[in-house]
Short mmCIF file of N, CA and C in Angstrom, two decimals:
data_model
loop_
_atom_site.label_atom_id
_atom_site.label_comp_id
_atom_site.label_asym_id
_atom_site.label_seq_id
_atom_site.Cartn_x
_atom_site.Cartn_y
_atom_site.Cartn_z
N ALA A 16 48.91 111.43 163.29
CA ALA A 16 48.20 112.10 162.17
C ALA A 16 47.41 113.32 162.77
N VAL A 17 47.81 114.50 162.31
CA VAL A 17 47.13 115.70 162.61
C VAL A 17 46.01 115.98 161.61
N CYS A 18 44.81 115.86 162.08
CA CYS A 18 43.65 115.97 161.17
C CYS A 18 43.28 117.44 160.93
N VAL A 19 43.42 117.83 159.65
CA VAL A 19 43.20 119.22 159.34
C VAL A 19 41.91 119.31 158.47
N SER A 20 40.82 119.79 159.14
CA SER A 20 39.57 119.87 158.44
C SER A 20 39.43 121.23 157.62
N GLY A 21 40.27 122.18 157.99
CA GLY A 21 40.24 123.49 157.39
C GLY A 21 39.55 124.48 158.35
N GLY A 22 39.05 124.07 159.46
CA GLY A 22 38.42 124.90 160.42
C GLY A 22 39.46 125.60 161.25
N LYS A 23 39.12 126.66 161.96
CA LYS A 23 40.16 127.42 162.74
C LYS A 23 40.83 126.53 163.83
N ASP A 24 39.97 125.59 164.39
CA ASP A 24 40.55 124.74 165.41
C ASP A 24 41.64 123.86 164.93
N SER A 25 41.39 123.17 163.79
CA SER A 25 42.29 122.22 163.24
C SER A 25 43.55 122.94 162.66
N LEU A 26 43.37 124.16 162.11
CA LEU A 26 44.50 124.94 161.64
C LEU A 26 45.45 125.30 162.90
N LEU A 27 44.89 125.74 163.93
CA LEU A 27 45.69 126.03 165.09
C LEU A 27 46.43 124.73 165.65
N LEU A 28 45.66 123.64 165.70
CA LEU A 28 46.27 122.38 166.13
C LEU A 28 47.39 121.97 165.23
N ALA A 29 47.27 122.14 163.92
CA ALA A 29 48.34 121.79 162.95
C ALA A 29 49.58 122.68 163.26
N LYS A 30 49.34 123.90 163.43
CA LYS A 30 50.52 124.86 163.67
C LYS A 30 51.13 124.54 165.04
N CYS A 31 50.38 124.31 165.99
CA CYS A 31 50.97 123.88 167.35
C CYS A 31 51.77 122.63 167.25
N MET A 32 51.22 121.64 166.59
CA MET A 32 51.95 120.39 166.50
C MET A 32 53.28 120.50 165.67
N GLN A 33 53.16 121.36 164.68
CA GLN A 33 54.39 121.61 163.88
C GLN A 33 55.47 122.33 164.73
N THR A 34 55.01 123.28 165.53
CA THR A 34 55.98 124.04 166.40
C THR A 34 56.49 123.07 167.50
N LEU A 35 55.59 122.30 168.11
CA LEU A 35 56.00 121.37 169.15
C LEU A 35 57.02 120.39 168.60
N GLN A 36 56.90 119.90 167.37
CA GLN A 36 57.79 118.98 166.86
C GLN A 36 59.15 119.63 166.67
N ARG A 37 59.17 120.83 166.21
CA ARG A 37 60.41 121.58 165.98
C ARG A 37 61.26 121.82 167.30
N TYR A 38 60.56 122.06 168.41
CA TYR A 38 61.21 122.31 169.64
C TYR A 38 61.01 121.19 170.70
N ARG A 39 60.90 119.97 170.23
CA ARG A 39 60.55 118.82 171.10
C ARG A 39 61.80 118.34 171.93
N SER A 40 61.43 117.69 173.02
CA SER A 40 62.52 117.01 173.74
C SER A 40 62.39 115.52 173.46
N VAL A 41 61.23 115.04 173.02
CA VAL A 41 60.99 113.65 172.65
C VAL A 41 60.66 113.65 171.13
N ALA A 42 61.35 112.81 170.39
CA ALA A 42 61.16 112.74 168.97
C ALA A 42 59.77 112.18 168.66
N PHE A 43 59.13 112.71 167.64
CA PHE A 43 57.88 112.13 167.07
C PHE A 43 57.80 112.58 165.59
N GLU A 44 57.02 111.79 164.88
CA GLU A 44 56.78 112.17 163.47
C GLU A 44 55.31 112.62 163.34
N LEU A 45 55.04 113.52 162.42
CA LEU A 45 53.70 113.94 162.08
C LEU A 45 53.39 113.71 160.62
N VAL A 46 52.09 113.45 160.46
CA VAL A 46 51.43 113.45 159.09
C VAL A 46 50.25 114.29 159.16
N TYR A 47 50.05 115.22 158.27
CA TYR A 47 48.96 116.16 158.21
C TYR A 47 47.94 115.48 157.27
N LEU A 48 46.79 115.19 157.69
CA LEU A 48 45.76 114.58 156.89
C LEU A 48 44.51 115.59 156.73
N HIS A 49 44.06 115.70 155.48
CA HIS A 49 42.80 116.40 155.23
C HIS A 49 41.85 115.46 154.59
N MET A 50 40.72 115.21 155.20
CA MET A 50 39.69 114.36 154.63
C MET A 50 38.62 115.26 154.06
N ASP A 51 38.43 115.08 152.73
CA ASP A 51 37.44 115.90 152.06
C ASP A 51 36.15 115.14 152.08
N PRO A 52 35.13 115.64 152.82
CA PRO A 52 33.92 114.87 152.94
C PRO A 52 32.94 115.03 151.74
N GLY A 53 33.33 115.86 150.76
CA GLY A 53 32.51 116.18 149.59
C GLY A 53 32.41 117.66 149.43
N TYR A 54 33.49 118.42 149.79
CA TYR A 54 33.51 119.88 149.56
C TYR A 54 33.30 120.23 148.19
N SER A 55 32.89 121.44 147.95
CA SER A 55 32.99 122.05 146.64
C SER A 55 34.39 122.37 146.32
N PRO A 56 34.68 122.49 144.97
CA PRO A 56 36.08 122.84 144.63
C PRO A 56 36.55 124.13 145.33
N GLU A 57 35.68 125.14 145.60
CA GLU A 57 36.02 126.35 146.21
C GLU A 57 36.35 126.16 147.68
N ASN A 58 35.56 125.32 148.40
CA ASN A 58 35.82 125.11 149.75
C ASN A 58 37.11 124.29 149.97
N ARG A 59 37.39 123.32 149.05
CA ARG A 59 38.60 122.49 149.12
C ARG A 59 39.79 123.40 148.85
N GLU A 60 39.76 124.37 147.91
CA GLU A 60 40.81 125.25 147.63
C GLU A 60 41.07 126.20 148.88
N GLN A 61 39.97 126.60 149.58
CA GLN A 61 40.12 127.44 150.75
C GLN A 61 40.88 126.70 151.86
N VAL A 62 40.56 125.44 152.05
CA VAL A 62 41.26 124.60 153.06
C VAL A 62 42.77 124.58 152.70
N MET A 63 43.05 124.27 151.48
CA MET A 63 44.44 124.14 151.10
C MET A 63 45.22 125.46 151.20
N ALA A 64 44.46 126.51 150.81
CA ALA A 64 45.08 127.91 150.87
C ALA A 64 45.46 128.30 152.32
N SER A 65 44.49 128.07 153.22
CA SER A 65 44.73 128.38 154.65
C SER A 65 45.86 127.50 155.20
N ALA A 66 45.94 126.21 154.84
CA ALA A 66 47.01 125.38 155.39
C ALA A 66 48.31 125.84 154.84
N ARG A 67 48.43 126.20 153.56
CA ARG A 67 49.69 126.72 153.01
C ARG A 67 50.11 128.01 153.69
N GLU A 68 49.11 128.80 154.08
CA GLU A 68 49.47 130.05 154.67
C GLU A 68 50.14 129.93 156.05
N ILE A 69 49.86 128.80 156.74
CA ILE A 69 50.53 128.54 158.02
C ILE A 69 51.75 127.53 157.84
N GLY A 70 52.07 127.25 156.63
CA GLY A 70 53.23 126.34 156.40
C GLY A 70 52.90 124.87 156.52
N ILE A 71 51.66 124.48 156.29
CA ILE A 71 51.25 123.07 156.43
C ILE A 71 50.81 122.61 154.93
N VAL A 72 51.17 121.39 154.61
CA VAL A 72 50.68 120.78 153.37
C VAL A 72 50.13 119.47 153.70
N PRO A 73 48.80 119.43 153.95
CA PRO A 73 48.17 118.15 154.28
C PRO A 73 48.03 117.16 153.12
N GLU A 74 48.12 115.89 153.42
CA GLU A 74 47.85 114.90 152.49
C GLU A 74 46.23 114.82 152.36
N VAL A 75 45.72 114.77 151.15
CA VAL A 75 44.25 114.90 150.97
C VAL A 75 43.75 113.47 150.55
N PHE A 76 42.61 113.17 151.11
CA PHE A 76 41.94 111.93 150.60
C PHE A 76 40.40 112.29 150.61
N ARG A 77 39.79 111.79 149.58
CA ARG A 77 38.34 112.18 149.42
C ARG A 77 37.39 111.07 149.89
N THR A 78 36.22 111.46 150.38
CA THR A 78 35.23 110.50 150.79
C THR A 78 33.87 110.98 150.27
N ASP A 79 32.86 110.16 150.42
CA ASP A 79 31.56 110.56 149.94
C ASP A 79 30.60 110.73 151.12
N ILE A 80 31.14 111.21 152.27
CA ILE A 80 30.30 111.36 153.50
C ILE A 80 29.13 112.24 153.25
N TYR A 81 29.33 113.38 152.65
CA TYR A 81 28.20 114.33 152.43
C TYR A 81 27.12 113.71 151.62
N GLN A 82 27.45 112.85 150.62
CA GLN A 82 26.47 112.14 149.90
C GLN A 82 25.69 111.17 150.66
N VAL A 83 26.42 110.38 151.53
CA VAL A 83 25.80 109.36 152.37
C VAL A 83 24.83 110.00 153.34
N ILE A 84 25.27 111.17 153.99
CA ILE A 84 24.44 111.82 154.99
C ILE A 84 23.18 112.39 154.38
N GLU A 85 23.13 112.61 153.08
CA GLU A 85 21.90 113.09 152.39
C GLU A 85 20.70 112.19 152.76
N GLY A 86 20.96 110.88 152.89
CA GLY A 86 19.86 109.96 153.07
C GLY A 86 19.58 109.61 154.56
N VAL A 87 20.35 110.17 155.45
CA VAL A 87 20.19 109.91 156.91
C VAL A 87 19.20 110.89 157.52
N LYS A 88 18.13 110.35 158.09
CA LYS A 88 17.09 111.18 158.71
C LYS A 88 17.35 111.42 160.17
N GLN A 89 17.71 110.37 160.97
CA GLN A 89 17.90 110.55 162.39
C GLN A 89 19.38 110.78 162.74
N SER A 90 19.70 111.78 163.44
CA SER A 90 21.09 111.98 163.96
C SER A 90 22.15 112.09 162.86
N PRO A 91 21.87 112.83 161.79
CA PRO A 91 22.90 112.80 160.76
C PRO A 91 24.27 113.36 161.21
N CYS A 92 24.28 114.32 162.12
CA CYS A 92 25.58 114.87 162.65
C CYS A 92 26.39 113.73 163.40
N HIS A 93 25.63 112.90 164.15
CA HIS A 93 26.35 111.84 164.87
C HIS A 93 26.90 110.80 163.89
N VAL A 94 26.08 110.45 162.86
CA VAL A 94 26.52 109.50 161.83
C VAL A 94 27.78 110.09 161.11
N CYS A 95 27.62 111.36 160.70
CA CYS A 95 28.77 112.03 159.95
C CYS A 95 30.07 112.02 160.87
N ALA A 96 29.99 112.34 162.10
CA ALA A 96 31.13 112.37 163.03
C ALA A 96 31.76 111.01 163.09
N ALA A 97 30.96 109.99 163.26
CA ALA A 97 31.47 108.59 163.33
C ALA A 97 32.11 108.15 162.04
N MET A 98 31.55 108.50 160.93
CA MET A 98 32.17 108.16 159.59
C MET A 98 33.46 108.91 159.46
N ARG A 99 33.51 110.22 159.82
CA ARG A 99 34.76 110.92 159.64
C ARG A 99 35.85 110.30 160.49
N ARG A 100 35.53 110.03 161.75
CA ARG A 100 36.56 109.42 162.65
C ARG A 100 37.04 108.07 162.04
N GLY A 101 36.10 107.23 161.62
CA GLY A 101 36.49 105.95 160.96
C GLY A 101 37.47 106.14 159.78
N TYR A 102 37.11 107.06 158.86
CA TYR A 102 38.01 107.27 157.79
C TYR A 102 39.34 107.83 158.26
N LEU A 103 39.34 108.68 159.19
CA LEU A 103 40.66 109.25 159.71
C LEU A 103 41.50 108.25 160.34
N TYR A 104 40.89 107.34 161.20
CA TYR A 104 41.64 106.25 161.79
C TYR A 104 42.24 105.30 160.74
N LYS A 105 41.41 104.94 159.78
CA LYS A 105 41.82 104.02 158.69
C LYS A 105 43.03 104.64 157.87
N GLU A 106 42.90 105.86 157.44
CA GLU A 106 43.94 106.53 156.71
C GLU A 106 45.23 106.75 157.50
N ALA A 107 45.06 107.12 158.77
CA ALA A 107 46.18 107.31 159.66
C ALA A 107 46.93 106.02 159.87
N GLN A 108 46.16 105.00 160.09
CA GLN A 108 46.83 103.66 160.39
C GLN A 108 47.54 103.18 159.09
N ALA A 109 46.97 103.45 157.94
CA ALA A 109 47.62 103.00 156.73
C ALA A 109 48.99 103.71 156.53
N ARG A 110 49.13 104.89 157.09
CA ARG A 110 50.32 105.67 156.98
C ARG A 110 51.28 105.41 158.10
N GLY A 111 50.96 104.38 158.97
CA GLY A 111 51.89 104.04 160.09
C GLY A 111 51.78 104.88 161.29
N CYS A 112 50.65 105.59 161.39
CA CYS A 112 50.45 106.42 162.61
C CYS A 112 49.79 105.61 163.76
N ASN A 113 50.05 106.04 164.99
CA ASN A 113 49.45 105.40 166.04
C ASN A 113 48.43 106.27 166.81
N LYS A 114 48.24 107.55 166.32
CA LYS A 114 47.41 108.53 166.91
C LYS A 114 46.74 109.35 165.87
N ILE A 115 45.52 109.79 166.17
CA ILE A 115 44.93 110.89 165.40
C ILE A 115 44.75 112.02 166.30
N ALA A 116 45.13 113.24 165.92
CA ALA A 116 45.00 114.42 166.71
C ALA A 116 43.84 115.25 166.16
N LEU A 117 42.85 115.56 166.94
CA LEU A 117 41.76 116.39 166.52
C LEU A 117 41.78 117.82 167.26
N GLY A 118 41.18 118.75 166.64
CA GLY A 118 41.24 120.14 167.15
C GLY A 118 40.17 120.50 168.12
N HIS A 119 39.49 119.51 168.75
CA HIS A 119 38.46 119.83 169.72
C HIS A 119 39.09 120.61 170.98
N HIS A 120 38.33 121.58 171.44
CA HIS A 120 38.83 122.46 172.43
C HIS A 120 37.83 122.45 173.65
N TYR A 121 38.17 123.19 174.65
CA TYR A 121 37.42 123.29 175.92
C TYR A 121 35.89 123.54 175.67
N ASP A 122 35.57 124.52 174.84
CA ASP A 122 34.19 124.81 174.60
C ASP A 122 33.48 123.67 173.87
N ASP A 123 34.20 122.96 172.96
CA ASP A 123 33.60 121.80 172.26
C ASP A 123 33.23 120.77 173.31
N ALA A 124 34.13 120.50 174.28
CA ALA A 124 33.86 119.50 175.32
C ALA A 124 32.70 119.85 176.12
N ALA A 125 32.56 121.12 176.51
CA ALA A 125 31.38 121.60 177.31
C ALA A 125 30.07 121.44 176.50
N GLU A 126 30.09 121.85 175.23
CA GLU A 126 28.95 121.79 174.38
C GLU A 126 28.53 120.34 174.16
N THR A 127 29.51 119.43 173.96
CA THR A 127 29.17 118.05 173.77
C THR A 127 28.56 117.44 174.96
N LEU A 128 29.09 117.70 176.13
CA LEU A 128 28.48 117.23 177.37
C LEU A 128 27.04 117.74 177.54
N LEU A 129 26.80 118.98 177.29
CA LEU A 129 25.47 119.55 177.39
C LEU A 129 24.48 118.91 176.41
N LEU A 130 24.97 118.85 175.14
CA LEU A 130 24.09 118.27 174.08
C LEU A 130 23.70 116.78 174.39
N GLY A 131 24.74 115.98 174.93
CA GLY A 131 24.44 114.66 175.34
C GLY A 131 23.35 114.59 176.43
N MET A 132 23.42 115.47 177.36
CA MET A 132 22.44 115.45 178.45
C MET A 132 21.06 115.84 177.95
N LEU A 133 21.06 116.99 177.21
CA LEU A 133 19.77 117.54 176.73
C LEU A 133 19.08 116.67 175.62
N TYR A 134 19.87 116.15 174.65
CA TYR A 134 19.27 115.48 173.50
C TYR A 134 19.54 113.98 173.50
N GLY A 135 20.50 113.52 174.24
CA GLY A 135 20.85 112.13 174.12
C GLY A 135 20.56 111.39 175.47
N GLY A 136 20.17 112.10 176.50
CA GLY A 136 19.90 111.49 177.77
C GLY A 136 21.02 110.74 178.43
N GLU A 137 22.27 111.25 178.12
CA GLU A 137 23.44 110.58 178.78
C GLU A 137 24.38 111.66 179.23
N PHE A 138 25.21 111.31 180.22
CA PHE A 138 26.26 112.08 180.75
C PHE A 138 27.52 111.49 180.40
N LYS A 139 28.07 112.02 179.24
CA LYS A 139 29.27 111.40 178.67
C LYS A 139 30.18 112.47 178.21
N ALA A 140 31.42 112.43 178.78
CA ALA A 140 32.42 113.48 178.44
C ALA A 140 33.17 113.21 177.19
N MET A 141 33.66 114.22 176.54
CA MET A 141 34.50 114.14 175.36
C MET A 141 35.97 114.12 176.05
N LEU A 142 36.65 113.01 175.97
CA LEU A 142 37.88 112.87 176.71
C LEU A 142 39.06 113.41 175.93
N PRO A 143 40.18 113.87 176.57
CA PRO A 143 41.29 114.34 175.92
C PRO A 143 42.12 113.26 175.21
N ARG A 144 41.98 112.05 175.72
CA ARG A 144 42.67 110.88 175.14
C ARG A 144 41.71 109.68 175.14
N LEU A 145 41.74 108.97 174.05
CA LEU A 145 40.74 107.84 174.01
C LEU A 145 41.38 106.74 173.08
N LYS A 146 41.55 105.55 173.63
CA LYS A 146 42.04 104.45 172.90
C LYS A 146 40.88 103.91 171.99
N SER A 147 41.20 103.64 170.79
CA SER A 147 40.25 103.18 169.74
C SER A 147 39.80 101.74 170.10
N GLU A 148 38.56 101.46 170.01
CA GLU A 148 38.06 100.18 170.25
C GLU A 148 38.05 99.35 168.91
N ASN A 149 38.01 100.03 167.78
CA ASN A 149 37.89 99.47 166.46
C ASN A 149 39.16 99.39 165.67
N TYR A 150 40.25 100.21 166.03
CA TYR A 150 41.44 100.23 165.28
C TYR A 150 42.57 99.94 166.32
N HIS A 151 42.97 98.67 166.34
CA HIS A 151 43.98 98.17 167.35
C HIS A 151 45.29 99.10 167.32
N GLY A 152 45.69 99.49 168.46
CA GLY A 152 46.90 100.27 168.64
C GLY A 152 46.74 101.77 168.38
N MET A 153 45.59 102.19 168.03
CA MET A 153 45.34 103.58 167.69
C MET A 153 44.67 104.31 168.85
N GLU A 154 44.99 105.62 168.95
CA GLU A 154 44.45 106.48 170.03
C GLU A 154 44.05 107.76 169.42
N LEU A 155 43.03 108.36 169.97
CA LEU A 155 42.62 109.68 169.60
C LEU A 155 43.08 110.67 170.62
N ILE A 156 43.69 111.73 170.27
CA ILE A 156 44.08 112.76 171.22
C ILE A 156 43.52 114.10 170.83
N ARG A 157 43.34 114.95 171.84
CA ARG A 157 42.79 116.28 171.67
C ARG A 157 43.70 117.36 172.35
N PRO A 158 44.87 117.68 171.77
CA PRO A 158 45.81 118.55 172.42
C PRO A 158 45.27 119.89 172.84
N LEU A 159 44.20 120.36 172.10
CA LEU A 159 43.70 121.72 172.51
C LEU A 159 42.55 121.67 173.51
N TYR A 160 42.46 120.53 174.19
CA TYR A 160 41.35 120.25 175.14
C TYR A 160 41.14 121.39 176.18
N LEU A 161 42.16 122.04 176.66
CA LEU A 161 42.04 123.05 177.71
C LEU A 161 42.10 124.51 177.14
N VAL A 162 42.08 124.62 175.79
CA VAL A 162 42.09 125.89 175.16
C VAL A 162 40.75 126.41 174.90
N ARG A 163 40.49 127.66 175.33
CA ARG A 163 39.15 128.22 175.10
C ARG A 163 38.96 128.68 173.58
N GLU A 164 37.72 128.57 173.06
CA GLU A 164 37.47 128.87 171.69
C GLU A 164 37.85 130.43 171.41
N LYS A 165 37.54 131.22 172.34
CA LYS A 165 37.86 132.70 172.13
C LYS A 165 39.35 132.84 171.88
N THR A 166 40.20 132.11 172.40
CA THR A 166 41.64 132.19 172.16
C THR A 166 41.97 131.77 170.73
N ILE A 167 41.28 130.75 170.27
CA ILE A 167 41.52 130.31 168.95
C ILE A 167 41.00 131.31 167.93
N VAL A 168 39.91 131.93 168.19
CA VAL A 168 39.30 133.01 167.36
C VAL A 168 40.30 134.16 167.36
N ALA A 169 40.89 134.49 168.46
CA ALA A 169 41.89 135.61 168.47
C ALA A 169 43.13 135.29 167.63
N TRP A 170 43.52 134.07 167.67
CA TRP A 170 44.70 133.62 166.87
C TRP A 170 44.31 133.71 165.42
N GLN A 171 43.09 133.23 165.00
CA GLN A 171 42.65 133.27 163.59
C GLN A 171 42.65 134.75 163.14
N ASP A 172 42.05 135.62 163.97
CA ASP A 172 41.88 137.09 163.60
C ASP A 172 43.32 137.69 163.47
N ALA A 173 44.20 137.35 164.42
CA ALA A 173 45.62 137.91 164.39
C ALA A 173 46.35 137.60 163.04
N PHE A 174 46.05 136.42 162.49
CA PHE A 174 46.67 136.00 161.26
C PHE A 174 45.79 136.17 160.04
N ASP A 175 44.62 136.71 160.30
CA ASP A 175 43.63 136.88 159.14
C ASP A 175 43.46 135.61 158.30
N LEU A 176 43.27 134.52 159.01
CA LEU A 176 43.09 133.26 158.33
C LEU A 176 41.62 133.00 158.04
N LYS A 177 41.36 132.50 156.86
CA LYS A 177 40.04 132.18 156.51
C LYS A 177 39.87 130.64 156.72
N ALA A 178 38.84 130.32 157.51
CA ALA A 178 38.67 128.86 157.80
C ALA A 178 37.38 128.46 157.14
N VAL A 179 37.24 127.12 156.90
CA VAL A 179 36.03 126.55 156.36
C VAL A 179 35.29 125.95 157.51
N THR A 180 33.99 126.21 157.65
CA THR A 180 33.15 125.59 158.64
C THR A 180 32.35 124.51 157.98
N CYS A 181 31.63 123.76 158.80
CA CYS A 181 30.82 122.68 158.23
C CYS A 181 29.84 123.25 157.25
N VAL A 182 29.78 122.66 156.05
CA VAL A 182 28.94 123.13 154.95
C VAL A 182 27.99 122.08 154.47
N CYS A 183 27.65 121.08 155.39
CA CYS A 183 26.69 120.08 155.00
C CYS A 183 25.29 120.60 154.93
N ARG A 184 24.35 119.89 154.43
CA ARG A 184 23.03 120.28 154.32
C ARG A 184 22.30 120.51 155.64
N VAL A 185 22.66 119.73 156.70
CA VAL A 185 22.02 119.82 157.96
C VAL A 185 22.41 121.14 158.62
N THR A 186 23.73 121.50 158.57
CA THR A 186 24.13 122.76 159.23
C THR A 186 23.57 123.95 158.52
N ARG A 187 23.47 123.88 157.18
CA ARG A 187 22.96 124.97 156.42
C ARG A 187 21.42 125.15 156.67
N LYS A 188 20.79 124.02 156.60
CA LYS A 188 19.34 123.99 156.76
C LYS A 188 18.81 124.35 158.12
N GLU A 189 19.47 123.93 159.15
CA GLU A 189 19.08 124.17 160.60
C GLU A 189 19.82 125.29 161.24
N ASP A 190 20.47 126.18 160.32
CA ASP A 190 21.19 127.30 160.88
C ASP A 190 22.17 126.95 162.05
N GLY A 191 22.90 125.83 161.88
CA GLY A 191 23.87 125.41 162.89
C GLY A 191 23.29 124.33 163.82
N GLY A 192 22.00 124.06 163.74
CA GLY A 192 21.44 122.92 164.43
C GLY A 192 21.57 123.07 166.00
N LYS A 193 21.55 121.85 166.64
CA LYS A 193 21.49 121.80 168.10
C LYS A 193 22.83 122.30 168.62
N ARG A 194 23.95 122.04 168.01
CA ARG A 194 25.24 122.49 168.52
C ARG A 194 25.24 124.03 168.67
N ARG A 195 24.67 124.77 167.76
CA ARG A 195 24.61 126.22 167.77
C ARG A 195 23.75 126.64 168.97
N ARG A 196 22.63 125.91 169.28
CA ARG A 196 21.80 126.31 170.31
C ARG A 196 22.47 125.96 171.71
N GLY A 197 23.24 124.88 171.76
CA GLY A 197 24.03 124.52 172.90
C GLY A 197 25.05 125.53 173.21
N LYS A 198 25.74 126.02 172.15
CA LYS A 198 26.78 127.10 172.24
C LYS A 198 26.02 128.40 172.82
N GLU A 199 24.96 128.77 172.32
CA GLU A 199 24.29 129.95 172.78
C GLU A 199 23.87 129.78 174.27
N LEU A 200 23.39 128.60 174.65
CA LEU A 200 23.02 128.37 176.03
C LEU A 200 24.22 128.56 176.96
N LEU A 201 25.31 127.92 176.52
CA LEU A 201 26.53 127.96 177.42
C LEU A 201 27.01 129.44 177.56
N ARG A 202 26.95 130.24 176.43
CA ARG A 202 27.32 131.63 176.51
C ARG A 202 26.45 132.38 177.49
N MET A 203 25.17 132.13 177.40
CA MET A 203 24.23 132.80 178.31
C MET A 203 24.54 132.45 179.74
N LEU A 204 24.80 131.22 180.08
CA LEU A 204 25.12 130.76 181.35
C LEU A 204 26.38 131.36 181.88
N GLU A 205 27.40 131.45 180.98
CA GLU A 205 28.69 132.03 181.41
C GLU A 205 28.52 133.56 181.66
N ARG A 206 27.67 134.24 180.90
CA ARG A 206 27.42 135.65 181.16
C ARG A 206 26.84 135.82 182.60
N GLU A 207 25.82 134.96 182.88
CA GLU A 207 25.15 135.01 184.17
C GLU A 207 26.10 134.70 185.36
#
């Protein structure tokens, strides 16, 4: 199950997996899934328009994640991410899939490691492959794990794709929150 959020990363992942399937040496099947966490009709249409533009038609299922997160005071982003993964595992498994593919890339992995150290007091990596503890026989894969974000941005610009970013109240209210600050810190360190 290729998870298509509508962001630039998941759009590139979907296109790469579609291309890989076309020119594969080992046969595999793909299902493209879009989980709607509570988007506005405009955001939902933008996700579908961008997917159509690259030749992908994801199966859509709706959730109430954004509504649930409204009441969460501590670590709403962590709770949201866990809920999203749970829904994706469940929907993928119901469709006979044994993996969910997420669009996390090199920079996401570095940011997550940094945020865990600074705000969570833990040194925990975002792995490229991870067997699910809660969904028997399921695995999470991150095929773009070694791809830099600037490469994904260049692809998006080259095709003039409009992507949807996280539009929840936390991201809007905190201007990107801790992840944005972690991203800025890593950029500064890379420049130095």
